[in-house]
Coordinates of C-alpha atoms in Angstrom, one line a residue:
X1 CA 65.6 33.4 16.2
X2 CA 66.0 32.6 19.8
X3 CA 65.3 29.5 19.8
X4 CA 67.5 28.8 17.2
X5 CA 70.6 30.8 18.7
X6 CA 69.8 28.5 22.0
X7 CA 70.3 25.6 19.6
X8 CA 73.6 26.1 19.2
X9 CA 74.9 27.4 22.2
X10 CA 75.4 24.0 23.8
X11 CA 77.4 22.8 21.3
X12 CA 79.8 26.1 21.4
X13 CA 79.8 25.8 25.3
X14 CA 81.1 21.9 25.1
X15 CA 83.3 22.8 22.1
X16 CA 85.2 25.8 23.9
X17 CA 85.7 23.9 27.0
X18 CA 86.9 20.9 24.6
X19 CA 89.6 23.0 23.3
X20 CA 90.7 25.2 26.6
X21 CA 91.3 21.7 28.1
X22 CA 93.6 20.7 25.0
X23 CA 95.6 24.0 24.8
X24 CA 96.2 23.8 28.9
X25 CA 97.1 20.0 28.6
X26 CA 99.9 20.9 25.7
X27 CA 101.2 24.4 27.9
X28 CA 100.8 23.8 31.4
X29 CA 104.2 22.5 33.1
X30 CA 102.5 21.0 36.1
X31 CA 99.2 19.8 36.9
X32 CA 97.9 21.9 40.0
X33 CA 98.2 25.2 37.3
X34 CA 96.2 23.4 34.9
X35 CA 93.3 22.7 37.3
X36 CA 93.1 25.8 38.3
X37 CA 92.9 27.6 34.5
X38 CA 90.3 24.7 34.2
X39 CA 88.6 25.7 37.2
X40 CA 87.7 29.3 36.1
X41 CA 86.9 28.7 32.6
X42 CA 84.5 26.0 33.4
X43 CA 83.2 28.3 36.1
X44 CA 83.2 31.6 33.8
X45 CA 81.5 29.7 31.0
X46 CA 79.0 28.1 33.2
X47 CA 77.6 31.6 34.6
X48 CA 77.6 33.2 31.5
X49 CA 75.4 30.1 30.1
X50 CA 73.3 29.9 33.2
X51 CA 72.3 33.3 32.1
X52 CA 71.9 33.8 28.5
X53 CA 69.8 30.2 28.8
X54 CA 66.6 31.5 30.8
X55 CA 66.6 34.6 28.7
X56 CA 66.4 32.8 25.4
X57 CA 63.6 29.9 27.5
X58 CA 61.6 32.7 28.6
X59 CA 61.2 34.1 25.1
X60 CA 59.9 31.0 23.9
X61 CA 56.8 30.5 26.2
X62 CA 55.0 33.6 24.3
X63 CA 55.9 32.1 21.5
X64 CA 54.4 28.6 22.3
X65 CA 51.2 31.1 24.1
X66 CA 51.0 33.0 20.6
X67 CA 50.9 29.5 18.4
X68 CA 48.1 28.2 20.8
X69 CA 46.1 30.9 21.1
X70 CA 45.7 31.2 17.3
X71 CA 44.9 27.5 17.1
X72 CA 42.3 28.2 19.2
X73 CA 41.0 31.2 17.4
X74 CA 40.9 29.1 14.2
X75 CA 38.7 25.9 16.0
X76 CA 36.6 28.7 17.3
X77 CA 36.4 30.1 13.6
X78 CA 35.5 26.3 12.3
X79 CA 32.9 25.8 14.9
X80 CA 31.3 29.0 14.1
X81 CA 30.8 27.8 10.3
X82 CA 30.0 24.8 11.5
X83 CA 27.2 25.9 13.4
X84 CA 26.3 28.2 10.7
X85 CA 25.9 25.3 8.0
X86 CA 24.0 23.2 10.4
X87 CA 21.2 26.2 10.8
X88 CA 20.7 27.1 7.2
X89 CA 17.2 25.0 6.3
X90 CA 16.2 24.4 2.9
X91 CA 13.0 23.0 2.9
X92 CA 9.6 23.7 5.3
X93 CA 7.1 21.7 6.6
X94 CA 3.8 21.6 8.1
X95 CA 0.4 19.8 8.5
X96 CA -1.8 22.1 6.9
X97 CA -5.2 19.8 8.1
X98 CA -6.8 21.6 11.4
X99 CA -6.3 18.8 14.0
X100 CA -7.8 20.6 16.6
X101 CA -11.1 20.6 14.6
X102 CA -10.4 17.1 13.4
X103 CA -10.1 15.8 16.9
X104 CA -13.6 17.3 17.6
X105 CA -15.0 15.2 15.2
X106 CA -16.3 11.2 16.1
X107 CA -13.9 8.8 14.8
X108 CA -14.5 5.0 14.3
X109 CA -12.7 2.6 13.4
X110 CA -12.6 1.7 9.8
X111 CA -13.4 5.4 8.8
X112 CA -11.0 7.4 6.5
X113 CA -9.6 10.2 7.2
X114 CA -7.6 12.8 5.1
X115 CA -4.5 14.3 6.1
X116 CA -2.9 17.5 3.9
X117 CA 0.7 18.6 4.2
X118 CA 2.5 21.7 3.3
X119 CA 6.1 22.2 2.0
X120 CA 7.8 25.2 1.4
X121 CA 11.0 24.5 -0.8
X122 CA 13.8 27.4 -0.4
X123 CA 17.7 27.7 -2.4
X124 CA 15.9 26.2 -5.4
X125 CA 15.9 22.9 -3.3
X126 CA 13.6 20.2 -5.1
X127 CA 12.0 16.9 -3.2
X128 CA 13.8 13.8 -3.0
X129 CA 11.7 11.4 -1.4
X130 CA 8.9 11.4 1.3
X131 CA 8.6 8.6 4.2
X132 CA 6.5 7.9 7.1
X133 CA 8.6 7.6 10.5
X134 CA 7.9 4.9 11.5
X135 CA 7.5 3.7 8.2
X136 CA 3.7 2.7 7.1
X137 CA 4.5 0.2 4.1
X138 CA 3.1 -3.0 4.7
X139 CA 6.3 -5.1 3.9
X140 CA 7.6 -3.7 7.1
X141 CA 7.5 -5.6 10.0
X142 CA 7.2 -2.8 12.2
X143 CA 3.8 -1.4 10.2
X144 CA 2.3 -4.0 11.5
X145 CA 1.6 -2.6 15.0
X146 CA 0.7 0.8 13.4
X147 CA -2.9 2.1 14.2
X148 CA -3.5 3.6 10.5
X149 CA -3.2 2.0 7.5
X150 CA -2.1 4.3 4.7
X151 CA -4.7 4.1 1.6
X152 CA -3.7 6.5 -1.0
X153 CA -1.2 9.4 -1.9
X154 CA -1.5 12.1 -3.8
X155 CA 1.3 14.1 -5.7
X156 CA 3.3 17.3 -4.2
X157 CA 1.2 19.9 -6.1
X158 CA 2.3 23.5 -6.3
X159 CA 0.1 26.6 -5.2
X160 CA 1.7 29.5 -5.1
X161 CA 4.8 29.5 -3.1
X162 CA 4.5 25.8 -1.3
X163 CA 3.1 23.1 -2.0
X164 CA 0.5 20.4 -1.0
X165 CA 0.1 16.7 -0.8
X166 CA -3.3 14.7 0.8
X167 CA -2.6 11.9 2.3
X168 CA -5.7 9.2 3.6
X169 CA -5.3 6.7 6.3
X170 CA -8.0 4.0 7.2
X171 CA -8.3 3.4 11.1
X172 CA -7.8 0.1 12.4
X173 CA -7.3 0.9 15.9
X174 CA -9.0 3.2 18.7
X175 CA -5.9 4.7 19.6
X176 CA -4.5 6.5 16.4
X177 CA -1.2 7.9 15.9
X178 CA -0.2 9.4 12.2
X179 CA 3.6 8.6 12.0
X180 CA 5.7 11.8 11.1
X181 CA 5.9 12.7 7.5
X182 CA 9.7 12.9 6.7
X183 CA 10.4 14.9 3.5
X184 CA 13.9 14.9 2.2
X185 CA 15.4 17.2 -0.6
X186 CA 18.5 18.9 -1.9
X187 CA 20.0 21.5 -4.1
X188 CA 23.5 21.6 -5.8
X189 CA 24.9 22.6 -2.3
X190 CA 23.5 20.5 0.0
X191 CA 20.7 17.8 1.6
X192 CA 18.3 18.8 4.3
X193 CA 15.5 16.8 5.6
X194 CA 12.4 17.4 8.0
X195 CA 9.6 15.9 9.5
X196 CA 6.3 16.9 11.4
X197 CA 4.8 16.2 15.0
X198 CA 3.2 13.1 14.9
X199 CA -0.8 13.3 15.2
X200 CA -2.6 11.7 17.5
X201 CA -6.1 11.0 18.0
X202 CA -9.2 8.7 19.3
X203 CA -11.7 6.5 17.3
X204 CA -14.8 4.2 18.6
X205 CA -14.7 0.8 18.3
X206 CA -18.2 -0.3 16.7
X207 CA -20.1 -3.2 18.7
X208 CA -20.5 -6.2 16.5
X209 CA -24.0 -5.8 16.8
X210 CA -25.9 -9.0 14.7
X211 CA -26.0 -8.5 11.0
X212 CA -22.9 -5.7 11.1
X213 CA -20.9 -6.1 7.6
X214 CA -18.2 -4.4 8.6
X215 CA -18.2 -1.2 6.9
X216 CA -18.3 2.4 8.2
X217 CA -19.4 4.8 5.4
X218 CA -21.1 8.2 4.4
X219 CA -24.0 5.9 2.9
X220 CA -24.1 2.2 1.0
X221 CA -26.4 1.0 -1.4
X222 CA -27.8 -2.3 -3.6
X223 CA -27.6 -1.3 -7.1
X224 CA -28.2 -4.9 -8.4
X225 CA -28.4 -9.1 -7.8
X226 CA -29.0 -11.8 -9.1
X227 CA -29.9 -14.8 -7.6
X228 CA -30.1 -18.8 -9.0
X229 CA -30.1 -22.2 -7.4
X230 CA -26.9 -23.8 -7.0
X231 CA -27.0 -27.2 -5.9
X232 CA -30.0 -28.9 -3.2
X233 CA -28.7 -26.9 -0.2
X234 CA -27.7 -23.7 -1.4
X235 CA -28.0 -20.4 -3.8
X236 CA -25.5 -18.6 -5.3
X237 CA -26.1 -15.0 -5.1
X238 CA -24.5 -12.0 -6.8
X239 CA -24.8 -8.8 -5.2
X240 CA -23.7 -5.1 -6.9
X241 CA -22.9 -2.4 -4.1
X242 CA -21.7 1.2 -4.2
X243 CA -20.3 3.5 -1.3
X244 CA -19.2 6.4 -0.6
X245 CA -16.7 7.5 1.7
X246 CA -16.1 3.5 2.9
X247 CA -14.3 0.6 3.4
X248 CA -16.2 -1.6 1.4
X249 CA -12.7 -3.8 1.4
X250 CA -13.9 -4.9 4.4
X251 CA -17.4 -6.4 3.6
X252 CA -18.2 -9.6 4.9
X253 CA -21.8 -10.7 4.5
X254 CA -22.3 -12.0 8.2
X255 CA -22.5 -15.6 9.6
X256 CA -21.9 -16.9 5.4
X257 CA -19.0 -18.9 5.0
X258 CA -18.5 -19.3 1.6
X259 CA -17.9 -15.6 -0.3
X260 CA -15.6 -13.6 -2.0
X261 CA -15.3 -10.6 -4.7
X262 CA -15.9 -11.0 -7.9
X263 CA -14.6 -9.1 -11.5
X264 CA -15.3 -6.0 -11.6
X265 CA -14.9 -5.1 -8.1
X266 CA -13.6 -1.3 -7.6
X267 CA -12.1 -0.6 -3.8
X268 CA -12.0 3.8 -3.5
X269 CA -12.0 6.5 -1.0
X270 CA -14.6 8.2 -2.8
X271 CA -17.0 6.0 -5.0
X272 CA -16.7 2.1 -4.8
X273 CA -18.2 -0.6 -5.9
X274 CA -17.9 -4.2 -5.2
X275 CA -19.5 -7.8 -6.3
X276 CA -20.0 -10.3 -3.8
X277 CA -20.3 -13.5 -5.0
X278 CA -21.7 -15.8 -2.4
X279 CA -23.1 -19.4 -1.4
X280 CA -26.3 -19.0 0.8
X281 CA -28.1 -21.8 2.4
X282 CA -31.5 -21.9 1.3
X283 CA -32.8 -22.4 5.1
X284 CA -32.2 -19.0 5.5
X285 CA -35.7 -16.4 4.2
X286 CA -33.4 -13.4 3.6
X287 CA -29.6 -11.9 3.4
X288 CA -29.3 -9.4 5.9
X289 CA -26.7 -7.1 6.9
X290 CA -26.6 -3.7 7.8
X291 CA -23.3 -0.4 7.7
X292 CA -22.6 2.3 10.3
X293 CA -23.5 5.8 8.9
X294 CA -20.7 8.2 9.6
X295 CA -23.2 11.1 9.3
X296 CA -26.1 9.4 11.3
X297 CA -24.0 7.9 13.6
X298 CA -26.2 4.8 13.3
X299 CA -26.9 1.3 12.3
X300 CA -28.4 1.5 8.7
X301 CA -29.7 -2.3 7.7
X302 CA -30.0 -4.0 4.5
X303 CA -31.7 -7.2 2.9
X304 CA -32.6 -9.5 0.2
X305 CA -35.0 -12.2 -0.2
X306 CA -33.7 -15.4 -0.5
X307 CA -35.9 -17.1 -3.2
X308 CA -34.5 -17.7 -6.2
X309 CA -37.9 -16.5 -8.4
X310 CA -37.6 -13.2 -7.0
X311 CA -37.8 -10.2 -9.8
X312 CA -34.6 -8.7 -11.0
X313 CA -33.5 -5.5 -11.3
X314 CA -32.3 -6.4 -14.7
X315 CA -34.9 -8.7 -16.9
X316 CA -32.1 -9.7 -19.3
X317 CA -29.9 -11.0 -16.7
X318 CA -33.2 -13.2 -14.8
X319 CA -33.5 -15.0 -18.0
X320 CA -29.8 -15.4 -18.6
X321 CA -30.1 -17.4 -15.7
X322 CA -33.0 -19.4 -16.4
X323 CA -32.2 -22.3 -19.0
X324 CA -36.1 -22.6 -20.8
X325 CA -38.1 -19.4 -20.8
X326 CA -41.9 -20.3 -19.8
X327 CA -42.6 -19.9 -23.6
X328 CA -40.2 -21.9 -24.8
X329 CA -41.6 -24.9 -21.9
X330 CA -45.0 -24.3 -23.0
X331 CA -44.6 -24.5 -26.5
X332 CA -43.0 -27.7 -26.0
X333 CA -45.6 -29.5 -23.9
X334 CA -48.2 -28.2 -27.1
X335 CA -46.0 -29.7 -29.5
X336 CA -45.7 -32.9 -27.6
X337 CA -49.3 -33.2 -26.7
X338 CA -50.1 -33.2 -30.5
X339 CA -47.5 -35.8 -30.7
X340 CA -49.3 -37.9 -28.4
X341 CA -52.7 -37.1 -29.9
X342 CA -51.8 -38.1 -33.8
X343 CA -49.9 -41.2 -33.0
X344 CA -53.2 -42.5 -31.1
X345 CA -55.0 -41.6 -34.0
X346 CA -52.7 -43.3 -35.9
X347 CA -52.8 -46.6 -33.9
X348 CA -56.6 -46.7 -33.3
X349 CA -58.2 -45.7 -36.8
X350 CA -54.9 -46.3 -38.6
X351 CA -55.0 -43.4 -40.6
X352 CA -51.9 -42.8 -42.9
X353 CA -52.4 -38.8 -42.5
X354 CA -52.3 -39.1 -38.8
X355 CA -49.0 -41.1 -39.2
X356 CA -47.6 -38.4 -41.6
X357 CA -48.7 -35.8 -39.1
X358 CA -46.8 -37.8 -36.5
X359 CA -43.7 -38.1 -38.5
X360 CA -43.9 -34.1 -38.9
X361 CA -44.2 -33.2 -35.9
X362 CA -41.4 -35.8 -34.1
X363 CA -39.1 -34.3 -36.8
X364 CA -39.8 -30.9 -35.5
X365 CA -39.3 -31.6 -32.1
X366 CA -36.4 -33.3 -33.2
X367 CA -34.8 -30.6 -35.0
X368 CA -35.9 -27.9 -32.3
X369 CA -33.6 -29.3 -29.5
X370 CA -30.3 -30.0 -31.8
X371 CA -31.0 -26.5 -33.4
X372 CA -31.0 -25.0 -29.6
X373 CA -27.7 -27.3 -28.7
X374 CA -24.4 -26.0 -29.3
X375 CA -21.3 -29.2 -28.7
X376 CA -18.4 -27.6 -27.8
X377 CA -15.5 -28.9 -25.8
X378 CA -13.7 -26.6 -23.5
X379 CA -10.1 -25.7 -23.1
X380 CA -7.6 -26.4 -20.0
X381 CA -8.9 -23.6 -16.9
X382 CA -12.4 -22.6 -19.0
X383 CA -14.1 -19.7 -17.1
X384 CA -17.9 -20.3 -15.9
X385 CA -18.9 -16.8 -15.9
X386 CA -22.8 -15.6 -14.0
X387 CA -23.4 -13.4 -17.2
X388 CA -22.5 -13.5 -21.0
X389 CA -20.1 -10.5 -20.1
X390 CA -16.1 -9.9 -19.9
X391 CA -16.6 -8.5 -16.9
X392 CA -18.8 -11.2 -15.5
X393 CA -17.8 -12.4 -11.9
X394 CA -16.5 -16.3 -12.0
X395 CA -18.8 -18.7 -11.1
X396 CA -16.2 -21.5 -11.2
X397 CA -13.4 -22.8 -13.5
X398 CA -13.2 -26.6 -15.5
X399 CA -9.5 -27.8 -14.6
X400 CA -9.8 -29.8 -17.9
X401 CA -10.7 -30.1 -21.3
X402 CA -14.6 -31.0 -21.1
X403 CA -16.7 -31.7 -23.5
X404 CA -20.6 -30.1 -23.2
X405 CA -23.9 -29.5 -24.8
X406 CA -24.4 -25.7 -24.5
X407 CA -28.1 -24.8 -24.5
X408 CA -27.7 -21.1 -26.1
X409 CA -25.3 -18.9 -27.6
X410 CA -25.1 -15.0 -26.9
X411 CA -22.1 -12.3 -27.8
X412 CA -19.2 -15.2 -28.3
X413 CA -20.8 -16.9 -25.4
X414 CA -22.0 -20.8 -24.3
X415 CA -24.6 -20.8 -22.0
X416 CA -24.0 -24.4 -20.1
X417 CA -25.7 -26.4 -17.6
X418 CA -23.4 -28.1 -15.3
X419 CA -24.9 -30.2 -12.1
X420 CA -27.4 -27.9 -11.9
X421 CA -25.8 -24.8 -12.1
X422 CA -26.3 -22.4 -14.6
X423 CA -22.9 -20.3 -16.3
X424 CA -21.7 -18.7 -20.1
X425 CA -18.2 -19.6 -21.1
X426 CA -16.0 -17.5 -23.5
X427 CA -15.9 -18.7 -27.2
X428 CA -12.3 -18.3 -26.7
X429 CA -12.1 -20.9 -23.7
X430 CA -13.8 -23.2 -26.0
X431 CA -12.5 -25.6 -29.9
X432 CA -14.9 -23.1 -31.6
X433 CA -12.1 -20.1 -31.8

C-alpha cells in the first residue's frame, strides 16, 4: 500500500502546482504578487513532499528485507532436499573374498584367481548392469595395459538378503590391480550406482627355465597320443592333456615351430583339456616339457618318446594309423611266394595244374587289393582327419576336388594315403553321399 500511494504522489504534486500556476496567471493583476503566491505554494508543497517521501521509502526496505529473506529460506529449503536425495543409497556393495588372506598366498603369473562380490539391493531396487572401472573387455583399448585378464562371470545369485557373484581373473602381470566393480540399478523412483576399492596385489614372474610350456596349474596330465611319420624330416604328433586349475590356453610345446589346437579342445578354470597337434623333427629322441605346480611350488616335467612304433595308449587308434597290419603284409608275401613257386613249376616241368594253380592264385591277389580299395573323389575343402571320428583333430584340408584310392573304410570314413601321410575323410566330404 505504500508503495503504491508513493506512486502517485508525484503526479498529484506536479498536477497541483500545474493548476495553482494557471489560476494565479488568470487572477493575479501584476506579476511581483504572482511570484510570490508561486513562491509559497511551491515551497509549502515541497516540504510537505520532502516528508511524507522518506516515510513511505523507509517502509519499503523491510519489505524488500522480508522478500529476500524468504527467498533465502526457500534455497535453504531446496538445498536441504537436495542433499537429502543425494544421501538416500539404494543398492550395497562389497568384496566379500578375504584379500588380506589372499595377499598371503603366492601368486604367479598365469594363475587364476577367484574374486566374490556382495550386493545388497534396498527400495525394491533391481540390477541394471555391472562394469569393470577401468573397463576389462578386450575390445577396449585401454584393457590392454590392465594386469588381469577377466576369464569368466558368474550370475548375481541370491542368498538370503544379498547377493553374490564370482568373478575369475588370469594374471598376466606381477603387479596386479582388480579394477573396481561398478554395479548400477534402479527402482521406479530413481538410479543409483556404486563401485568397490580396487584390489591390489603381487604375483612372481616364472623363470623360462628350458622345457617350461607355459602353464601354471594345480596339476597336468597325458591322457593320450598318437604318433605317425609325416614326411622324411618330421612326425606329426597328437597329444590329449587335462588340467586342473590352469591356463592350458597358454601351452606351447617349447622350441617346436609348427603347432596348434586341434577339435575337441576344451579351455576351463576347473577341468580342461586340450589337443596339440604338432610337427616334430625326427632329430629330436623325445618331446619334453614341463608345468609349474601351484601347490608344489615347483617345476613338474613331462615327456614322450619320439619314435613313431612306440605303443599306444589306445590299440585301435595305433592301427588306424598304420596303412597294412603285420598280418595283412605277411599274408601277402605267403600268397606271393606261392605265386612265384607255381609259375616256376609251370615254366620248368610245364605242368597245366601248376598253371591253373597260377591263374588262382594271381586272381586272388588280384581281387584282394581292389576289394581293399575304395575310389572316391573328394569335394571342394575335404577334411583330413588323425582318426575316423567327428571329433578328430584336422590333419590338413584338399583345396580341391581330388580324386583317391582309399585303402579302408570305417564309420562313414576313407582312410587315405597322401605323400606319405596317413588321414580318414568324411563320407560326406566325398561323391559317395
Amino acid at each position: 500500500m505504500p508503495s503504491r500511494f508513493y506512486a502517485v504522489l508525484n503526479p498529484i504534486y506536479f498536477i497541483s502546482i500545474s493548476l495553482i500556476f494557471i489560476k494565479n496567471i488568470l487572477t493575479c493583476k501584476n506579476a511581483h504578487t504572482y511570484f510570490n503566491h508561486l513562491k509559497h505554494i511551491i515551497l509549502s508543497v515541497g516540504i510537505i513532499y520532502m516528508c511524507i517521501n522518506p516515510l513511505y521509502a523507509v517502509d519499503e526496505i523491510p519489505s524488500d528485507i522480508a522478500n529476500s529473506a524468504l527467498n533465502n529460506d526457500e534455497n535453504d529449503e531446496a538445498m536441504v532436499t537436495i542433499d537429502n536425495t543425494e544421501q538416500v543409497k539404494i543398492l550395497n556393495v562389497t568384496t566379500l573374498t578375504d584379500i588380506d588372506s589372499l595377499r598371503e598366498q603366492t601368486l604367479y603369473i598365469g594363475q587364476y584367481i577367484t574374486i566374490t562380490y556382495r550386493l545388497v539391493l534396498l527400495d525394491e531396487a533391481r540390477i541394471v548392469y555391472t562394469e569393470f572401472n577401468p573397463s576389462l573387455d578386450k575390445q577396449d583399448k585401454n584393457a590392454k595395459s590392465q594386469s588381469v585378464q577377466l576369464i569368466k562371470e558368474s550370475a548375481w545369485q541370491k542368498k538370503d538378503d544379498y547377493y553374490t557373484a564370482t568373478y575369475t581373473f588370469k594374471i598376466i602381470q606381477s603387479k596386479v590391480t582388480i579394477p573396481s566393480l561398478v554395479v548400477h540399478v534402479q527402482n521406479n523412483y530413481l538410479q543409483d550406482s556404486m563401485q568397490t576399492d580396487p584390489i591390489n596385489l603381487q604375483a612372481q614372474a616364472l623363470d623360462k627355465t628350458q622345457g617350461y610350456s607355459g602353464v601354471v596349474a594345480d596339476s597336468l596330465k597325458i591322457i593320450d597320443y598318437t604318433l605317425e611319420n609325416y614326411d622324411d624330416n618330421n612326425n606329426m604328433i597328437l597329444i590329449e592333456l587335462e588340467g586342473y586349475g590352469s591356463n592350458l590356453e597358454d601351452f606351447r610345446l617349447p622350441n617346436i615351430k609348427d603347432q596348434e589346437f586341434g577339435q575337441g579342445t576344451k579351455f576351463s578354470d576347473d577341468v580342461a583339456r586340450v589337443n596339440v597337434l604338432a610337427r616334430i623333427p625326427k632329430e629330436l629322441d623325445s618331446i619334453e616339457f614341463s608345468y609349474f605346480d601351484i601347490n608344489k611350488h615347483e617345476f613338474i616335467p613331462l615327456s614322450i618318446k619320439n619314435a613313431v612304433n612306440i605303443e599306444s595308449f589306445d590299440d585301435e587308434i595305433r592301427d588306424d594309423l598304420n596303412p597294412k597290419s603285420s598280418f595283412i603284409k605277411i599274408t601277402n608275401i605267403i600268397l606271393f611266394a606261392m605265386l612265384g613257386i607255381f609259375l616256376l613249376i609251370t615254366l620248368i616241368k610245364r605242368s597245366y595244374i601248376a598253371a591253373i594253380i597260377s591263374c588262382l592264385l594271381l586272381g586272388f591277389i588280384v581281387y584282394r587289393i581292389f576289394s581293399n580299395t575304395y575310389s572316391i573323389k573328394t569335394l571342394p575343402n575335404a577334411r583330413v582327419l588323425i582318426q575316423p571320428t567327428h571329433s578328430s583333430t584336422e590333419l590338413f584340408v584338399i583345396t580341391n576336388p581330388t580324386k583317391l584310392e582309399a585303402i579302408d573304410k570305417k564309420n562313414g570314413y576313407y582312410k587315405v594315403n597322401i605323400d606319405s601321410k596317413v588321414g580318414w575323410i568324411s563320407r560326406n566330404d566325398t561323391n559317395k553321399r
